[in-house]
PDB file of C-alpha atoms in Angstrom:
ATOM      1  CA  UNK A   1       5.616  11.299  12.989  1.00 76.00           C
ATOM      2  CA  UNK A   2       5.938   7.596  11.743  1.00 85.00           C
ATOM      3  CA  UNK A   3       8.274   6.057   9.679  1.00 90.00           C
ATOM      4  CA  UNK A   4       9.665   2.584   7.580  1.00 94.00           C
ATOM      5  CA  UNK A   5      13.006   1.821   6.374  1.00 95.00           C
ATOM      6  CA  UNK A   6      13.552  -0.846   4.531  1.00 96.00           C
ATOM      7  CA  UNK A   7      17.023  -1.170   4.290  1.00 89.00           C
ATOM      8  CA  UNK A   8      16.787  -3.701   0.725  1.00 95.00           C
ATOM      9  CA  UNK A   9      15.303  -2.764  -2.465  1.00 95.00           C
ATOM     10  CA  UNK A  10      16.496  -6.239  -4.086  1.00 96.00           C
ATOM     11  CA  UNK A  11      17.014  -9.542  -2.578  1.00 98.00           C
ATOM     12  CA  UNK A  12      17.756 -12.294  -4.845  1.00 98.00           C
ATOM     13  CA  UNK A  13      17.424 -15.800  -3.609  1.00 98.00           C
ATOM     14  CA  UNK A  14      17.812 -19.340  -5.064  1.00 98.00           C
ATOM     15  CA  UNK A  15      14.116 -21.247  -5.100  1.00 97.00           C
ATOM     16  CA  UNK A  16      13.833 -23.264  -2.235  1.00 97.00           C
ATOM     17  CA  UNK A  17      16.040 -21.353  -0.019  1.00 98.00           C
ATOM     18  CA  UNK A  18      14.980 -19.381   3.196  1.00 98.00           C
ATOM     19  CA  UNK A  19      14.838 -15.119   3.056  1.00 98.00           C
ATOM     20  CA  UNK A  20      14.430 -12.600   5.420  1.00 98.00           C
ATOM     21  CA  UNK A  21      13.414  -8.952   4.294  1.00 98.00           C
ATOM     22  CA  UNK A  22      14.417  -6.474   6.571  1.00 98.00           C
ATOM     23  CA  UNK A  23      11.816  -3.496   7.972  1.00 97.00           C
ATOM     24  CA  UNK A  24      12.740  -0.783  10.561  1.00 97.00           C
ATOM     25  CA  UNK A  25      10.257   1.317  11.898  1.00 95.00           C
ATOM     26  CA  UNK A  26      10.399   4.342  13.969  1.00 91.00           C
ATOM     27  CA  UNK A  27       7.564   5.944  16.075  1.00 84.00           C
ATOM     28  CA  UNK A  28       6.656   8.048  19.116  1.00 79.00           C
ATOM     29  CA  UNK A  29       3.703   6.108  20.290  1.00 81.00           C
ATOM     30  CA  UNK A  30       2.675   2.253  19.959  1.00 82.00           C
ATOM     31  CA  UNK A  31       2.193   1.025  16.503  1.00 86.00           C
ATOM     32  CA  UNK A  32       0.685  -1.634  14.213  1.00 91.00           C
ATOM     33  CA  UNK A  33       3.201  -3.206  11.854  1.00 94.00           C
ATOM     34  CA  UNK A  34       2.124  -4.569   8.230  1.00 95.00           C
ATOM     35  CA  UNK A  35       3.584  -6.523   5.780  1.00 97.00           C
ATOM     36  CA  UNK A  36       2.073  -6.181   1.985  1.00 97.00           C
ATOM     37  CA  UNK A  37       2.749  -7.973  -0.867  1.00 97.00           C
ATOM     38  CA  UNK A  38       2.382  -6.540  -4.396  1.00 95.00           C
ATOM     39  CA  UNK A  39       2.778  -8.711  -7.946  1.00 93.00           C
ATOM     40  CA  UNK A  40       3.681  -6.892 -11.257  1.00 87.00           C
ATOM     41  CA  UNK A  41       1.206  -4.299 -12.366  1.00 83.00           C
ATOM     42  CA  UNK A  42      -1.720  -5.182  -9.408  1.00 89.00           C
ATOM     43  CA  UNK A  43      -2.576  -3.630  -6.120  1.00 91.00           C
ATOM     44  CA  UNK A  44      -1.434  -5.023  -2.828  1.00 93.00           C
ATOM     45  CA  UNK A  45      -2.212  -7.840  -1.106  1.00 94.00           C
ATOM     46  CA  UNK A  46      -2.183  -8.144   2.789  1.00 94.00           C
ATOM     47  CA  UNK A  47       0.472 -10.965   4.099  1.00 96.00           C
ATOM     48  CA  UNK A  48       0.552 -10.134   7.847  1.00 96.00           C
ATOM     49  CA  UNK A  49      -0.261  -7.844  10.521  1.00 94.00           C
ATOM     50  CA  UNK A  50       0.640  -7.171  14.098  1.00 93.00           C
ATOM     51  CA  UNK A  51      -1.723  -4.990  16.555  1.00 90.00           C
ATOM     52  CA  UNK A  52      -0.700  -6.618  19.594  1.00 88.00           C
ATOM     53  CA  UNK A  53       0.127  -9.759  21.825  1.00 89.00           C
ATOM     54  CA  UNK A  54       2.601 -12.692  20.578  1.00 90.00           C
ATOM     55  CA  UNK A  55       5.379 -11.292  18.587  1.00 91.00           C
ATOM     56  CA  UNK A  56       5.673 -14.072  16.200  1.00 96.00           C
ATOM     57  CA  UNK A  57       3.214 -13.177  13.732  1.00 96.00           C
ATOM     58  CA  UNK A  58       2.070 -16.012  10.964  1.00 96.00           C
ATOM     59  CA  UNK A  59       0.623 -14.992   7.484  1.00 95.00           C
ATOM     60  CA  UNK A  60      -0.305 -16.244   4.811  1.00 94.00           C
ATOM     61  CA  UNK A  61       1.831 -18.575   1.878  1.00 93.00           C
ATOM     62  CA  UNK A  62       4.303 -19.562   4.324  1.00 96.00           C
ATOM     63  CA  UNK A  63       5.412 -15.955   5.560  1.00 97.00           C
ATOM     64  CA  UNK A  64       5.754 -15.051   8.735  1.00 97.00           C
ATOM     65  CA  UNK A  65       7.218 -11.868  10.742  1.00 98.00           C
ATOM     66  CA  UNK A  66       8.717 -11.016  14.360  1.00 96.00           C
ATOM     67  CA  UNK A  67       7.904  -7.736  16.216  1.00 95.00           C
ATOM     68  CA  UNK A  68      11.050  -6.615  18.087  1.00 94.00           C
ATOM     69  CA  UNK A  69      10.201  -3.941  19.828  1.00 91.00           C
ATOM     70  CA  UNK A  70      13.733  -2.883  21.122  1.00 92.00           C
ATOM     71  CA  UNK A  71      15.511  -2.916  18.036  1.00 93.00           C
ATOM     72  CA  UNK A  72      11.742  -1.219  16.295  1.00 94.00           C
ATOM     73  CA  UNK A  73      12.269  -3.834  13.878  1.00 95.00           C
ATOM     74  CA  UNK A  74       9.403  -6.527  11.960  1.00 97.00           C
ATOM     75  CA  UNK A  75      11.114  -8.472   9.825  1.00 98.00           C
ATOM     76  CA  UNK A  76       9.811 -10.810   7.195  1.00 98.00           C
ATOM     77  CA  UNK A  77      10.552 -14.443   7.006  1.00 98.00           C
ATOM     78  CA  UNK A  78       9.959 -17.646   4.601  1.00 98.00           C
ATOM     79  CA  UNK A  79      12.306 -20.554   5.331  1.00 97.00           C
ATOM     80  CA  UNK A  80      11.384 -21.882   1.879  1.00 98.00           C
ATOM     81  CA  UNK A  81      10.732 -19.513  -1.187  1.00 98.00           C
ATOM     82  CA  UNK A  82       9.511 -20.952  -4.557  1.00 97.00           C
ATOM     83  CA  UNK A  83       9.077 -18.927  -7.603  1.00 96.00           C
ATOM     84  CA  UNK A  84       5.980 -17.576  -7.192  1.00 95.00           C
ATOM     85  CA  UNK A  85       7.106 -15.881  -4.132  1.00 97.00           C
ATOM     86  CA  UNK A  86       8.312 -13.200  -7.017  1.00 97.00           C
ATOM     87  CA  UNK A  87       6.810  -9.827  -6.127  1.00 97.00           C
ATOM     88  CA  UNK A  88       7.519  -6.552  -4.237  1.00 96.00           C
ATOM     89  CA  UNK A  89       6.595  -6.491  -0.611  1.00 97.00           C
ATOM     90  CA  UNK A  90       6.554  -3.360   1.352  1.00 97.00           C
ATOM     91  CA  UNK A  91       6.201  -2.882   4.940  1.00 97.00           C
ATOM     92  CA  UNK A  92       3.769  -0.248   6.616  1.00 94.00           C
ATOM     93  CA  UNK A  93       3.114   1.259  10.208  1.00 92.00           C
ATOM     94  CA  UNK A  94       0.394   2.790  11.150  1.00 88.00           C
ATOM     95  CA  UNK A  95      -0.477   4.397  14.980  1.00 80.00           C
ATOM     96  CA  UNK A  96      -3.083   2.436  16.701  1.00 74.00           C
ATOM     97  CA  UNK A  97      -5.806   5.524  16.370  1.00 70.00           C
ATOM     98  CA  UNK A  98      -4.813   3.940  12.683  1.00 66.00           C
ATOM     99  CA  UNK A  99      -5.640   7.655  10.629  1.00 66.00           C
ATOM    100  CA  UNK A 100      -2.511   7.111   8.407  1.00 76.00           C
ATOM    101  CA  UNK A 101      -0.546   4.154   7.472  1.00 87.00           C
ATOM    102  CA  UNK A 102       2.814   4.991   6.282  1.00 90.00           C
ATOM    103  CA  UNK A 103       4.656   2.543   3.933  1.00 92.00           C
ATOM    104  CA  UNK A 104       8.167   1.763   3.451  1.00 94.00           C
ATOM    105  CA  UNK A 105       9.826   1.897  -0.360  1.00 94.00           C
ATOM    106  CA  UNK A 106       9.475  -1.815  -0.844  1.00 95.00           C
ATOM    107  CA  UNK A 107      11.844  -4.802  -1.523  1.00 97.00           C
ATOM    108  CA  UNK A 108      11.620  -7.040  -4.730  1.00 96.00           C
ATOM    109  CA  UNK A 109      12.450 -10.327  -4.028  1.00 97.00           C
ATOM    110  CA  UNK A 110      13.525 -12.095  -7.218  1.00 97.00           C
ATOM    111  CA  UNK A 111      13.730 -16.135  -6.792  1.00 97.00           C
ATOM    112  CA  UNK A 112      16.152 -17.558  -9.137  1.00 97.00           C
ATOM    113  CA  UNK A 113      15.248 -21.354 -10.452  1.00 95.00           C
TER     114      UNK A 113
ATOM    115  CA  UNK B   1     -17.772 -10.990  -5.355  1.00 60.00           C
ATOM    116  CA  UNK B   2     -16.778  -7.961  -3.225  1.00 68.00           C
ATOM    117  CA  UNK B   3     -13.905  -5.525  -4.107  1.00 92.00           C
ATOM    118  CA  UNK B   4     -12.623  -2.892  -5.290  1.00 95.00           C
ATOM    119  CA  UNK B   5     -12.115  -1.982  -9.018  1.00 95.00           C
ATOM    120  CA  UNK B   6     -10.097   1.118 -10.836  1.00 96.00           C
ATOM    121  CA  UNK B   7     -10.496   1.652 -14.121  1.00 90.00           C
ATOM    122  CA  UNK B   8      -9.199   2.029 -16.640  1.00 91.00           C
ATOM    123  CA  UNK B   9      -6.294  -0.064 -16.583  1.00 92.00           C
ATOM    124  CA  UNK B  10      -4.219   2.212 -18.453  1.00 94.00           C
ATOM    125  CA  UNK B  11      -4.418   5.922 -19.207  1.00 94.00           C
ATOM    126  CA  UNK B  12      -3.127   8.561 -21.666  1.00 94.00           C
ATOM    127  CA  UNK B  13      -3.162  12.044 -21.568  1.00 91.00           C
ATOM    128  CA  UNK B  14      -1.882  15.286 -23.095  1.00 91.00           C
ATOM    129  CA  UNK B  15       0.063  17.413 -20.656  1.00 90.00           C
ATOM    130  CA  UNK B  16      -2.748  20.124 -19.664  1.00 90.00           C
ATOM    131  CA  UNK B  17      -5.595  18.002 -19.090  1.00 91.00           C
ATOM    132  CA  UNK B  18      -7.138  16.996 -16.653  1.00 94.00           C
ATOM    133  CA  UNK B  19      -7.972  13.516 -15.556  1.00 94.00           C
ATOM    134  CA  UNK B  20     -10.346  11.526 -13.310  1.00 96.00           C
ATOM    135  CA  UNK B  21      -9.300   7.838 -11.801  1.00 96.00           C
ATOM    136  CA  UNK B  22     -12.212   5.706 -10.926  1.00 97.00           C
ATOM    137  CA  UNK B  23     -12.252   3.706  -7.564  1.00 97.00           C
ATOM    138  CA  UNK B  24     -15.571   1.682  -6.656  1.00 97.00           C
ATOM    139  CA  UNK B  25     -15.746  -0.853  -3.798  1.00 97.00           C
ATOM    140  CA  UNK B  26     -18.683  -3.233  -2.660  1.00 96.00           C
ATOM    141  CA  UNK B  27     -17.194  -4.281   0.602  1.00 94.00           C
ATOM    142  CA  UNK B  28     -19.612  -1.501   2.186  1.00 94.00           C
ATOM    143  CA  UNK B  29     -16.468  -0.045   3.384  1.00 94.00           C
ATOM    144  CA  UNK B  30     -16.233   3.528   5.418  1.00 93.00           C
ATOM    145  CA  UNK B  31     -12.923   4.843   4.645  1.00 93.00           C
ATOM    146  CA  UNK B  32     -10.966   5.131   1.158  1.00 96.00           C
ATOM    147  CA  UNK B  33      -8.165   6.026   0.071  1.00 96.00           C
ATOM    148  CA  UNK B  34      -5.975   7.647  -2.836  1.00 97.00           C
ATOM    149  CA  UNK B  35      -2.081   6.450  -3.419  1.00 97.00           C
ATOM    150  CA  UNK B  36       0.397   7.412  -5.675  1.00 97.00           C
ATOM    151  CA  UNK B  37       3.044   4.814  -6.422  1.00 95.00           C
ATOM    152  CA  UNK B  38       6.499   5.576  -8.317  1.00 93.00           C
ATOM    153  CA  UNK B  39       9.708   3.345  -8.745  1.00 86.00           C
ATOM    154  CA  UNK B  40      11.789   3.133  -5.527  1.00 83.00           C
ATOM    155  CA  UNK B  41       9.299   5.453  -3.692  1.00 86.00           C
ATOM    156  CA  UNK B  42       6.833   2.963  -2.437  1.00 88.00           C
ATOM    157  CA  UNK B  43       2.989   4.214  -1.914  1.00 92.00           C
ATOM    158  CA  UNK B  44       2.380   7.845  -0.773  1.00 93.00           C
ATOM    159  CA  UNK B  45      -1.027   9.024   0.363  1.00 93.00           C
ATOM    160  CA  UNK B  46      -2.516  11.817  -1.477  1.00 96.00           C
ATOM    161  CA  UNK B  47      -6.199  12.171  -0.442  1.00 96.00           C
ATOM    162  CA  UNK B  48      -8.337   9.723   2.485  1.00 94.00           C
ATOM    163  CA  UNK B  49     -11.829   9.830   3.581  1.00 95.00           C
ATOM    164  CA  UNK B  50     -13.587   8.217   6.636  1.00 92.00           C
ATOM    165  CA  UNK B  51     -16.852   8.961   5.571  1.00 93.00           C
ATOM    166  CA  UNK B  52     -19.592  10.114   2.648  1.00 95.00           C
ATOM    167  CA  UNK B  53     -18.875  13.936   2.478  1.00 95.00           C
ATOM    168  CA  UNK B  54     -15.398  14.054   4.061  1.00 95.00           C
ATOM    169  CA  UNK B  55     -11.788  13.807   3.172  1.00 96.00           C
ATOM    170  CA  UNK B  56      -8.490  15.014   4.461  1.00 94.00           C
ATOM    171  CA  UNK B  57      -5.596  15.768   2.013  1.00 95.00           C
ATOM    172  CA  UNK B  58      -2.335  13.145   2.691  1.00 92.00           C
ATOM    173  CA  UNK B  59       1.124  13.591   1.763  1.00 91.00           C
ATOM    174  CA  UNK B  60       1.154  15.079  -1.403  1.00 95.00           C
ATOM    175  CA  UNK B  61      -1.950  16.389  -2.351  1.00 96.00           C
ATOM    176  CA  UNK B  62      -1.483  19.121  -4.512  1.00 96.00           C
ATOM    177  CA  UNK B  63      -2.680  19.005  -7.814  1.00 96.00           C
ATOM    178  CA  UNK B  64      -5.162  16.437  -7.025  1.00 97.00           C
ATOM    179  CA  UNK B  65      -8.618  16.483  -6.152  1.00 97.00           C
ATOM    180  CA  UNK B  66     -11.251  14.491  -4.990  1.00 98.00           C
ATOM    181  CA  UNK B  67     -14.989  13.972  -4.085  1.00 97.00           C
ATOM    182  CA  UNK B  68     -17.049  11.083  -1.876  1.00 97.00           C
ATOM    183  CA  UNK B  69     -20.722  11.575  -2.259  1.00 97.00           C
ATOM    184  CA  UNK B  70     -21.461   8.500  -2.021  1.00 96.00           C
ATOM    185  CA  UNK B  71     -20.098   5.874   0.102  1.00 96.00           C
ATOM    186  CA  UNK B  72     -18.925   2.939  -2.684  1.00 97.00           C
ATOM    187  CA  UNK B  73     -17.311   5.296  -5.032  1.00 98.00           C
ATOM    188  CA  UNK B  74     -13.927   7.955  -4.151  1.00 98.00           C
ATOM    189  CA  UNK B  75     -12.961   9.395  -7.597  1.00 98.00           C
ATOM    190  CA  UNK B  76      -9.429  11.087  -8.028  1.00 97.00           C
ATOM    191  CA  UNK B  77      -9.086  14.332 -10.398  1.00 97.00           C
ATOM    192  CA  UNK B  78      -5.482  14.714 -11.424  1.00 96.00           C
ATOM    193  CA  UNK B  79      -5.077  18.479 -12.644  1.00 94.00           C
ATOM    194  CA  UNK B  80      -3.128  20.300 -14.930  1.00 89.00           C
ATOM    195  CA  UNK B  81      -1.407  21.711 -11.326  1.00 88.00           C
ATOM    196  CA  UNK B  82       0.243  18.233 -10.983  1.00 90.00           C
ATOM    197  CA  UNK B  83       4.090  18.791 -11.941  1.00 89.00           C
ATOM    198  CA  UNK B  84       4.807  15.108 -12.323  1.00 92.00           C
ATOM    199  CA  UNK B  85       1.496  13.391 -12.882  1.00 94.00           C
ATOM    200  CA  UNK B  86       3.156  10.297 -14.759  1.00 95.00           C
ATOM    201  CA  UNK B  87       2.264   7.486 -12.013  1.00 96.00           C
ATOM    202  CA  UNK B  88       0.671   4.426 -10.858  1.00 95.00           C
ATOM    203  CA  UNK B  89      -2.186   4.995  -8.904  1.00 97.00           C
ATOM    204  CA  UNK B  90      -3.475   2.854  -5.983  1.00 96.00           C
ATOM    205  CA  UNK B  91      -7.016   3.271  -4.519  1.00 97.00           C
ATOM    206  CA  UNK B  92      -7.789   1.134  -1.483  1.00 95.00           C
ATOM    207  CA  UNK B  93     -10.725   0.966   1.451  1.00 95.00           C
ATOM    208  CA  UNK B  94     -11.046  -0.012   4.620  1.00 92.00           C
ATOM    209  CA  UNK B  95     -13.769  -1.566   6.557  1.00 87.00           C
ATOM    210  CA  UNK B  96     -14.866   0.190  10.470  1.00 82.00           C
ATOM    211  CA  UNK B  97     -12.858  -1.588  13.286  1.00 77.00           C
ATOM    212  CA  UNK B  98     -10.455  -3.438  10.395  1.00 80.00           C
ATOM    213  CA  UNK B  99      -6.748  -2.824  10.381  1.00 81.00           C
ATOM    214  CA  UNK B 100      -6.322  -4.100   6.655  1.00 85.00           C
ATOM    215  CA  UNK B 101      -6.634  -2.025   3.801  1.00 90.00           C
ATOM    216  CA  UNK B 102      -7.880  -3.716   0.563  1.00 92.00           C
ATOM    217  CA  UNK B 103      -6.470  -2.380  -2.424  1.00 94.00           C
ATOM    218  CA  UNK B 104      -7.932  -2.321  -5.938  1.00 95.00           C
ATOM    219  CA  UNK B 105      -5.395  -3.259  -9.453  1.00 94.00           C
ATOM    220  CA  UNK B 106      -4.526   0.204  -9.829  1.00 95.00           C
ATOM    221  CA  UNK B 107      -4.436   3.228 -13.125  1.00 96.00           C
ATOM    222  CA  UNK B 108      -0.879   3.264 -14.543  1.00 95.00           C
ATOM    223  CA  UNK B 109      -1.555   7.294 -15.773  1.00 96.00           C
ATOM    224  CA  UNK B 110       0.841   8.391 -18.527  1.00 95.00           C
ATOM    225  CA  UNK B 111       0.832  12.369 -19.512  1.00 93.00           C
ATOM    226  CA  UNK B 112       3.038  13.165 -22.571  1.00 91.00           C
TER     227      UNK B 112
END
């Protein structure tokens, strides 16, 4: 069995400051780690993966993530938010035969002006 | 332009009834799949299929239902079985050898 924990479910940050949302996974066999990002009342939007190879992982709008295998942890980074970073972002694992993905309860990140 | 749409936006039902959630895609995509989202709770899988004619229940099927007979289209019954059917609900699909699920705008379903 796979799971997520993210240990957040709000993290407010002033615009233009850096954020990290936090994302623990635990697993009994090698995983792929996924970062999601959903805006009010749509569907989710892919930010990152990682299946395998460097750990740093670069996305898209600025986000990026780092697979730590020994601590099962891929956090999310930005080293700049604006206010259109405003959403709920949820981090999933899924086992590399990939027949479930399992995601975690999600973190709003609010960006205050 | 390729995706995935759900309709309708919104829904309203009497407790009782039952309901079907539309999901179509155009991204000639093998497997779909059914998610239920509530506050706090994140996504949780209730039905998936690989392929036309297949599906396996996820983690909370009961009181749902679905059907694929053909390969673009993976409609969702909610039934009058479903305790709590009050939800958003997430429909996404997933191309062969891809690792990232696209996701439609969702049904926010509301039974009275």
């Amino acid at each position: 069995a796979q799971s997520v924990t993210q240990l957040d479910s709000q993290v407010p940050v002033f615009e233009e400051a850096p954020v990290e949302l936090r994302c623990n996974y635990s697993s009994s066999v090698s995983v792929y780690l996924f970062w999601y990002v959903q805006y009010p009342n749509q569907g989710l939007q892919l930010l990152l993966k990682y299946l395998s190879g460097s750990t740093l992982v670069k996305g898209i709008n600025g986000f990026e993530a780092e697979f730590n295998k020994s601590q099962t942890s891929f956090h999310l980074r930005k080293p700049s938010v604006h206010i259109s970073d405003t959403a709920e972002y949820f981090c999933a694992v899924s086992n590399q035969g990939y027949q479930k993905v399992t995601f975690g309860t999600g973190t709003k990140l609010q960006v205050i002006p | 332009d390729g995706g995935i749409t759900q309709s309708p936006k919104y829904l309203f039902r009497k407790e009782g009834q039952n309901v079907t959630l539309s999901c179509e895609q155009n991204l000639n995509h093998d497997a779909m799949y059914w998610y239920r989202q509530d506050p706090g709770q994140g996504l949780r899988l209730i039905y998936y299929s690989q392929i036309v004619n297949d599906f396996q229940k996820g983690d909370i099927a009961e009181g749902y239902s679905v059907s694929r007979e053909k390969k673009e289209s993976f409609p969702l019954t909610v039934t009058s079985a479903q305790k709590n059917p009050t939800a958003f609900y997430l429909c996404a699909s997933r191309g062969q050898d891809s690792y990232e699920q696209y996701f439609g705008p969702g049904t926010r379903l509301t039974v009275t």
